[in-house]
mmCIF file of C-alpha atoms in Angstrom:
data_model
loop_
_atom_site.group_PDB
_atom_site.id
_atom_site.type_symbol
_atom_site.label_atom_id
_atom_site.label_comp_id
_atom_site.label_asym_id
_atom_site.label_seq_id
_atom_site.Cartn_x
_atom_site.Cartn_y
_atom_site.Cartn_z
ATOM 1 C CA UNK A 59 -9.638 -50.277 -43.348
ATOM 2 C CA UNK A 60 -12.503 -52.156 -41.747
ATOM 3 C CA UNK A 61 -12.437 -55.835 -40.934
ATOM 4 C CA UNK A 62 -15.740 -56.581 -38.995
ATOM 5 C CA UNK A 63 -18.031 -53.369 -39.550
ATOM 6 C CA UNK A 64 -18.333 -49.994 -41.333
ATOM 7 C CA UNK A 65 -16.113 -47.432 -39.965
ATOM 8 C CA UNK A 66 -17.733 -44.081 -38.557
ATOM 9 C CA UNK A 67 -15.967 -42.515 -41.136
ATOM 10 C CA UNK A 68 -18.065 -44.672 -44.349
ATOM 11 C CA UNK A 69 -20.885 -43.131 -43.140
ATOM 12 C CA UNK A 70 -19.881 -39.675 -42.579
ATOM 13 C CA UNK A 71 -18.486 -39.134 -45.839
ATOM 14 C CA UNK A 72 -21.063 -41.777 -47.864
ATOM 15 C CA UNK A 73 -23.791 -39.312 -46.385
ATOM 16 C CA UNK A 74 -22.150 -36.216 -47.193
ATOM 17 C CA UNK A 75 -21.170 -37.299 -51.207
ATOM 18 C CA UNK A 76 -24.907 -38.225 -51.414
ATOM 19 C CA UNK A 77 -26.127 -34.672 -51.206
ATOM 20 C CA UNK A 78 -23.305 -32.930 -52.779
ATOM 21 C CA UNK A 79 -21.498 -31.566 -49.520
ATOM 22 C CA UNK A 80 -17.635 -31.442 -49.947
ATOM 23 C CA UNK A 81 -15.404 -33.633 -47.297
ATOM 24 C CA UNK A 82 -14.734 -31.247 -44.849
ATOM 25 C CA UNK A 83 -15.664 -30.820 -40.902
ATOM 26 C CA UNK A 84 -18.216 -27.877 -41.718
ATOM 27 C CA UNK A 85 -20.119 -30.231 -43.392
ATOM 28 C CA UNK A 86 -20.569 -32.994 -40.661
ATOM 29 C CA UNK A 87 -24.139 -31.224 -39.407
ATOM 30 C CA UNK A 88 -25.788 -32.367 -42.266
ATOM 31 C CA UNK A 89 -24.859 -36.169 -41.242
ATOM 32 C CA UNK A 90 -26.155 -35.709 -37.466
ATOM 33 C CA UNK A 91 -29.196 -37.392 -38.132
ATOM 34 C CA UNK A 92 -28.285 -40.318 -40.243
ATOM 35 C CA UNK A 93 -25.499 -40.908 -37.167
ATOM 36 C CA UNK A 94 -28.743 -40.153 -34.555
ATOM 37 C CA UNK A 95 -27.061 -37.073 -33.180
ATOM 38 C CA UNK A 96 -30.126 -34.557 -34.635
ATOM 39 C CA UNK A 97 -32.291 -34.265 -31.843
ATOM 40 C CA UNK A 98 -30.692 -35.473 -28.332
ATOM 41 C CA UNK A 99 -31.415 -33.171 -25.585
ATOM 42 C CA UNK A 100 -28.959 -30.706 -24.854
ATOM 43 C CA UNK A 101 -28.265 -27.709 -22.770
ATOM 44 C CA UNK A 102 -27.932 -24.994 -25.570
ATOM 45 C CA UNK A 103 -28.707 -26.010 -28.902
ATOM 46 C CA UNK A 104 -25.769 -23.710 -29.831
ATOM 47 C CA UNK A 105 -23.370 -26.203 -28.486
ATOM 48 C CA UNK A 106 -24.760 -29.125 -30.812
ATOM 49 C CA UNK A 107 -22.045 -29.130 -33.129
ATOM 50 C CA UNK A 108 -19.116 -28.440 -30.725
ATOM 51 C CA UNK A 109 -20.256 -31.336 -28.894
ATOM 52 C CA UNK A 110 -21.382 -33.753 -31.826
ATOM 53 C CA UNK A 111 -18.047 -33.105 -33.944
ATOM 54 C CA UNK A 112 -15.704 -34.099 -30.842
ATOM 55 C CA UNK A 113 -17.389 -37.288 -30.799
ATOM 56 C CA UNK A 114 -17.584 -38.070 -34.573
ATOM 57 C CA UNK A 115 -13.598 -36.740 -35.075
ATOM 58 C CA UNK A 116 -13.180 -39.349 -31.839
ATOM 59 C CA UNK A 117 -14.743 -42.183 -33.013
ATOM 60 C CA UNK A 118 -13.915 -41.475 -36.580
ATOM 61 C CA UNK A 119 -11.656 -44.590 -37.596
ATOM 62 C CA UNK A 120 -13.734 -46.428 -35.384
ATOM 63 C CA UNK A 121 -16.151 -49.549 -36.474
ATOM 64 C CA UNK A 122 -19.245 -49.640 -35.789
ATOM 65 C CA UNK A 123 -20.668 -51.780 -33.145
ATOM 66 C CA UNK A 124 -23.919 -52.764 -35.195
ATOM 67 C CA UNK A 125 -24.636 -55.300 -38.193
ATOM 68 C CA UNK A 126 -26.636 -51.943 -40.275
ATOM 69 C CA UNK A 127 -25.986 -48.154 -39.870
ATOM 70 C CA UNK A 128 -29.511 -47.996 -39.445
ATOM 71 C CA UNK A 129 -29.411 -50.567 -36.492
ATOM 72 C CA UNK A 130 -26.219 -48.119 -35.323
ATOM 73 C CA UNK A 131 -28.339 -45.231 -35.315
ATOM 74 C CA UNK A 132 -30.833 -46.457 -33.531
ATOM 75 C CA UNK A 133 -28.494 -47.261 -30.863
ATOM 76 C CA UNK A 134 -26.320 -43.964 -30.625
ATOM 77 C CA UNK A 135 -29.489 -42.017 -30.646
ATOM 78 C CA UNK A 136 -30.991 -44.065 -27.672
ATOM 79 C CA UNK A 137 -27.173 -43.661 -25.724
ATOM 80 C CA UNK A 138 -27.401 -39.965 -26.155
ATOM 81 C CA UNK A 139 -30.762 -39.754 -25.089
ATOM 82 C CA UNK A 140 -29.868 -42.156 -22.100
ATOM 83 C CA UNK A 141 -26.714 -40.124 -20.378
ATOM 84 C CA UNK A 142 -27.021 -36.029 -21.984
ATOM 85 C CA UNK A 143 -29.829 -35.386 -19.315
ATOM 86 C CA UNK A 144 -27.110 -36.095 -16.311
ATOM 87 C CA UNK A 145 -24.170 -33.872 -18.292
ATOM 88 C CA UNK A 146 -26.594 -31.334 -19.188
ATOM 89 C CA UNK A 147 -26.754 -31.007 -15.854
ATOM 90 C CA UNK A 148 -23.185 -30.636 -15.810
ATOM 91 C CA UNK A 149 -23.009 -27.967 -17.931
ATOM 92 C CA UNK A 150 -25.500 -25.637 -16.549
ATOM 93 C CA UNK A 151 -23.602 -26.010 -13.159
ATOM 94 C CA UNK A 152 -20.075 -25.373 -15.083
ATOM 95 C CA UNK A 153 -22.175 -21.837 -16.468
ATOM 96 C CA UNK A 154 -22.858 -21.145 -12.420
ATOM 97 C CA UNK A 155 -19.697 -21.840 -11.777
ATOM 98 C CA UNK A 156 -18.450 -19.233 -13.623
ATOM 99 C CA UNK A 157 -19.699 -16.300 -11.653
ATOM 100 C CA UNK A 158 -18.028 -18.149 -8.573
ATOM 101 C CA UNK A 159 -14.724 -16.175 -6.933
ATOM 102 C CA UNK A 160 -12.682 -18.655 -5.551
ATOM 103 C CA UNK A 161 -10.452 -17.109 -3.497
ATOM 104 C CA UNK A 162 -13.390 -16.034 -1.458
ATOM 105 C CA UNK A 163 -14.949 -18.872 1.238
ATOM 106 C CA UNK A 164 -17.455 -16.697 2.918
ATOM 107 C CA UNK A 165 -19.485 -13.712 2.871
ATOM 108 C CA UNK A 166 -21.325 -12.455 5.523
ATOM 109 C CA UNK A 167 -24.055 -9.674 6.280
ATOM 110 C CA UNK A 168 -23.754 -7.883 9.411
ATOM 111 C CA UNK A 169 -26.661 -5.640 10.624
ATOM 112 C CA UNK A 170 -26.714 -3.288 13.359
ATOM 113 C CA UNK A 171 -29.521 -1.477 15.010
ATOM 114 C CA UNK A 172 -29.343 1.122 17.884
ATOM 115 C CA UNK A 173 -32.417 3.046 19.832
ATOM 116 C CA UNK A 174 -32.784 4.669 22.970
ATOM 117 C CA UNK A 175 -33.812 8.317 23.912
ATOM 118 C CA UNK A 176 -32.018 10.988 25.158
ATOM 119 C CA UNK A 177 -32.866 13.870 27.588
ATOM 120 C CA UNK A 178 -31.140 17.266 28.843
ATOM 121 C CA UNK A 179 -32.256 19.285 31.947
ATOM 122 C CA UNK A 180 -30.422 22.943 32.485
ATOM 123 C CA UNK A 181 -31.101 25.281 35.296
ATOM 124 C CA UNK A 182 -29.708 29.043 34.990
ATOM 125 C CA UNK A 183 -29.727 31.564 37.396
ATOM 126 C CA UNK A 184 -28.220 35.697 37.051
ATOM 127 C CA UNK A 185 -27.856 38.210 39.719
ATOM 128 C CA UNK A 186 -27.158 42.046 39.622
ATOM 129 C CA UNK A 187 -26.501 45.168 42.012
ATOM 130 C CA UNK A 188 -26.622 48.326 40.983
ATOM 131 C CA UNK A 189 -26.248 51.971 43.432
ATOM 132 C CA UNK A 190 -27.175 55.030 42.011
ATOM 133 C CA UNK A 191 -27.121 58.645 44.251
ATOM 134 C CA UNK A 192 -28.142 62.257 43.139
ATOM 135 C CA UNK A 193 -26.788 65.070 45.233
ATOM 136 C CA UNK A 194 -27.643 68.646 45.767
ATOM 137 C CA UNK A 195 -25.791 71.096 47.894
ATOM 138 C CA UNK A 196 -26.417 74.826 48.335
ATOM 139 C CA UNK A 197 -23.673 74.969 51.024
ATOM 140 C CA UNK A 198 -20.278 76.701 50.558
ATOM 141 C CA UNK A 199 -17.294 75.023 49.271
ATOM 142 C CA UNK A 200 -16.162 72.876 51.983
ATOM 143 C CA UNK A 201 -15.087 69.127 52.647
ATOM 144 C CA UNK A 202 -17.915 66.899 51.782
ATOM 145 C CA UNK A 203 -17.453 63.242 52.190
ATOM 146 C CA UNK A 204 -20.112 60.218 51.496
ATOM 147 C CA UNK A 205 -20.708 59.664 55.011
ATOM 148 C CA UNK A 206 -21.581 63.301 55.785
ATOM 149 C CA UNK A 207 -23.862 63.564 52.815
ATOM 150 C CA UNK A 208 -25.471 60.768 53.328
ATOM 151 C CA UNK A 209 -26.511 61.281 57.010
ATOM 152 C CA UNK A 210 -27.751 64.763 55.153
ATOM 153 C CA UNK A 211 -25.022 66.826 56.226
ATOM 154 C CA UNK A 212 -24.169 69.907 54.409
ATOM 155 C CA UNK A 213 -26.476 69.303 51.716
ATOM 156 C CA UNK A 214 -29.697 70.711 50.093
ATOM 157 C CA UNK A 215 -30.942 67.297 48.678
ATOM 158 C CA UNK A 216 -29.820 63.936 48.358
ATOM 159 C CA UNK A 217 -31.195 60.647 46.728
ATOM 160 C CA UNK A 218 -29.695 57.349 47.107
ATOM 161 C CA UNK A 219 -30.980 54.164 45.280
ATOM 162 C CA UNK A 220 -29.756 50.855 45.641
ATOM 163 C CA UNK A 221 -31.057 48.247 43.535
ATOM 164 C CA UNK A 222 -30.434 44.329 42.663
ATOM 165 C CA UNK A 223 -32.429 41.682 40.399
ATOM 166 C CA UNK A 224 -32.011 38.455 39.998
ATOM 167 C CA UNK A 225 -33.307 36.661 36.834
ATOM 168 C CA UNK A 226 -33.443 32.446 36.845
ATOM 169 C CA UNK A 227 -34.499 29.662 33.728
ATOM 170 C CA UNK A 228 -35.070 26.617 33.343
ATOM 171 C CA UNK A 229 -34.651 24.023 30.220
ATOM 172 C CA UNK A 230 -35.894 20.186 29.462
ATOM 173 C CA UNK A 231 -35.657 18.432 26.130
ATOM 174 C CA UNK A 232 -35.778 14.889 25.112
ATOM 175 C CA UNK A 233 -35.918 12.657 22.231
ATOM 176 C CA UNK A 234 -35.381 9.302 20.638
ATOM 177 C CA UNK A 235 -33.565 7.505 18.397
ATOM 178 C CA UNK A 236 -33.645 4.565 15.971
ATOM 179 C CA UNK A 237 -30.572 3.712 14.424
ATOM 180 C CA UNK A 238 -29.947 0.689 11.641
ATOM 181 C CA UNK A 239 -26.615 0.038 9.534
ATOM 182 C CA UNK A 240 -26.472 -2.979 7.207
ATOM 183 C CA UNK A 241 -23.113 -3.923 5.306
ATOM 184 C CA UNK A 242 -21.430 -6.800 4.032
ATOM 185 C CA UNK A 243 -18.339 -7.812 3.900
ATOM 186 C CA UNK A 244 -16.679 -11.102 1.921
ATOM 187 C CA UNK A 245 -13.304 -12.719 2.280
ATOM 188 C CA UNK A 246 -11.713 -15.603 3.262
ATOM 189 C CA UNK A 247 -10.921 -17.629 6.739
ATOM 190 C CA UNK A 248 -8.292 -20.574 4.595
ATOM 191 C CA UNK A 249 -4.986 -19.983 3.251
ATOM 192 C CA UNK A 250 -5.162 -18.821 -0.544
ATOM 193 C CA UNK A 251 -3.208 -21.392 -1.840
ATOM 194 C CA UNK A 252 -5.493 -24.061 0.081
ATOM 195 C CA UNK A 253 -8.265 -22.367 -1.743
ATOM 196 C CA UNK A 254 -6.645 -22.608 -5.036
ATOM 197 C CA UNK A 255 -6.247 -26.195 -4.658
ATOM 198 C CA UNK A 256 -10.121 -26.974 -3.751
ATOM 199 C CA UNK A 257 -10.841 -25.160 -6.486
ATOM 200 C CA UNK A 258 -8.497 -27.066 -8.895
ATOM 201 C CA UNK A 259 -10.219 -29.885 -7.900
ATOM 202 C CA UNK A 260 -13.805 -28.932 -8.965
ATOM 203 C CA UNK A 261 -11.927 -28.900 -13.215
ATOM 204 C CA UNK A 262 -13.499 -31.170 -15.175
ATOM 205 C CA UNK A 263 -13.877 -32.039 -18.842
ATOM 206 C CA UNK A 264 -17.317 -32.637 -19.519
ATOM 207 C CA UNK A 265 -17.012 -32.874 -23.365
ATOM 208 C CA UNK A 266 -14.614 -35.762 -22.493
ATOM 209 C CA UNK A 267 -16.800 -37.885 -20.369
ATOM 210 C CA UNK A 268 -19.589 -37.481 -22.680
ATOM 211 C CA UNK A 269 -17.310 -38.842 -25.668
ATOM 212 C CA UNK A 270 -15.962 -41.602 -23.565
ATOM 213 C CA UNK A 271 -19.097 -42.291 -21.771
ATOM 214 C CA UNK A 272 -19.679 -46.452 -21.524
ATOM 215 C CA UNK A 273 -22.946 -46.274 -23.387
ATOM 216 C CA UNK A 274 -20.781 -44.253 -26.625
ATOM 217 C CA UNK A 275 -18.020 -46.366 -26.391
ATOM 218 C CA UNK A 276 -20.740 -49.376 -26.379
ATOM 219 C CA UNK A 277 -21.844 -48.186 -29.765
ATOM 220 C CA UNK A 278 -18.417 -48.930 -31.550
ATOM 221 C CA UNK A 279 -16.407 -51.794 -31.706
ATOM 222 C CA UNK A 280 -13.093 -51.314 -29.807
ATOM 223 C CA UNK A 281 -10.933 -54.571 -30.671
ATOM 224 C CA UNK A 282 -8.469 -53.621 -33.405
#
């Protein structure tokens, strides 16, 4: 029952019985602009009626702080308009927020890049001996040895060889390199439950402040 003003609630449902609409919360958008809650800026136009019927079931047995609901219009409307550009702002960081881990404080990009050059020097080097003797003897059977066959005793013919090589190589190469490795790593340098707590602290109810913002609560009488 009102005793100095129309109650939020009058206008609501006066509004609603005027075009047909039954009494019921699904029904409130089609009073947003007699209350001057049609066209206030706002984050997502989506969230209109989320946000618009928390503050009319809020205020709902409240009076009205104006002598006309046109006068109260006029007045909500220009509140709105006054404080939704700062929570808008609000939101959009709550929507960031979302993609935010908080159990992780840092994360950190570590690139590494080696170059130099390399070389390789290699000598080789391969000796062999090798003796070869042919030996031809039209003498009797009797006791040959080396040393009497080779100072051509006893013996028709006789060839000795004695041969050695040696073979030697040598090997350079050299080359450069350019080395780069980029990774990332994330984590955290607190305590997790001293994370947990900074991040409890960042909670906040923006719907909440909106509907009990000073220039709503302005709008409506609040002696009883």
């Amino acid at each position: 029952m009102s005793k100095y003003s129309l109650q939020l609630r009058w206008l609501v449902e006066q509004t609603l019985a005027n075009g047909g609409w039954d009494l019921h919360e699904d029904n409130w958008n089609n009073a947003y602009d007699k209350l001057g809650l049609a066209d206030y800026p706002i984050f997502d136009e989506a969230y209109r009626n989320t946000l618009n019927n928390k503050i009319i079931r809020h205020y709902w047995m409240y009076e009205i702080g104006s002598e006309t609901a046109g006068l109260f219009r006029w007045n909500l409307r220009d509140a709105m308009f006054m404080v939704m550009p700062y929570y808008n702002q609000m939101y959009l960081s709550e929507i960031t927020a979302k993609g935010i881990q908080p159990l992780i404080d840092h994360t950190r990009t570590i690139a590494e890049d080696a170059t130099g050059t390399a070389s390789n020097a290699a000598n080789t080097s391969a000796t062999s001996t090798s003796n070869a003797q042919d030996i031809f003897s039209d003498t009797p059977m009797s006791a040959l040895n080396f040393d009497n066959i080779k100072a051509g005793n006893y013996a028709s013919t006789a060839d000795f060889t004695d041969a050695s090589t040696t073979d030697s190589g040598k090997s350079d190469s050299s080359g450069s390199y350019d080395n780069k490795l980029s990774r990332t790593e994330t984590g955290h340098d607190k305590a997790e439950s001293e994370l947990l707590l900074i991040w409890r602290d960042t909670f906040v109810n923006i719907d909440r402040d909106v509907v009990e913002d000073k220039a709503l609560r302005e709008c409506f009488m609040t002696i009883w």
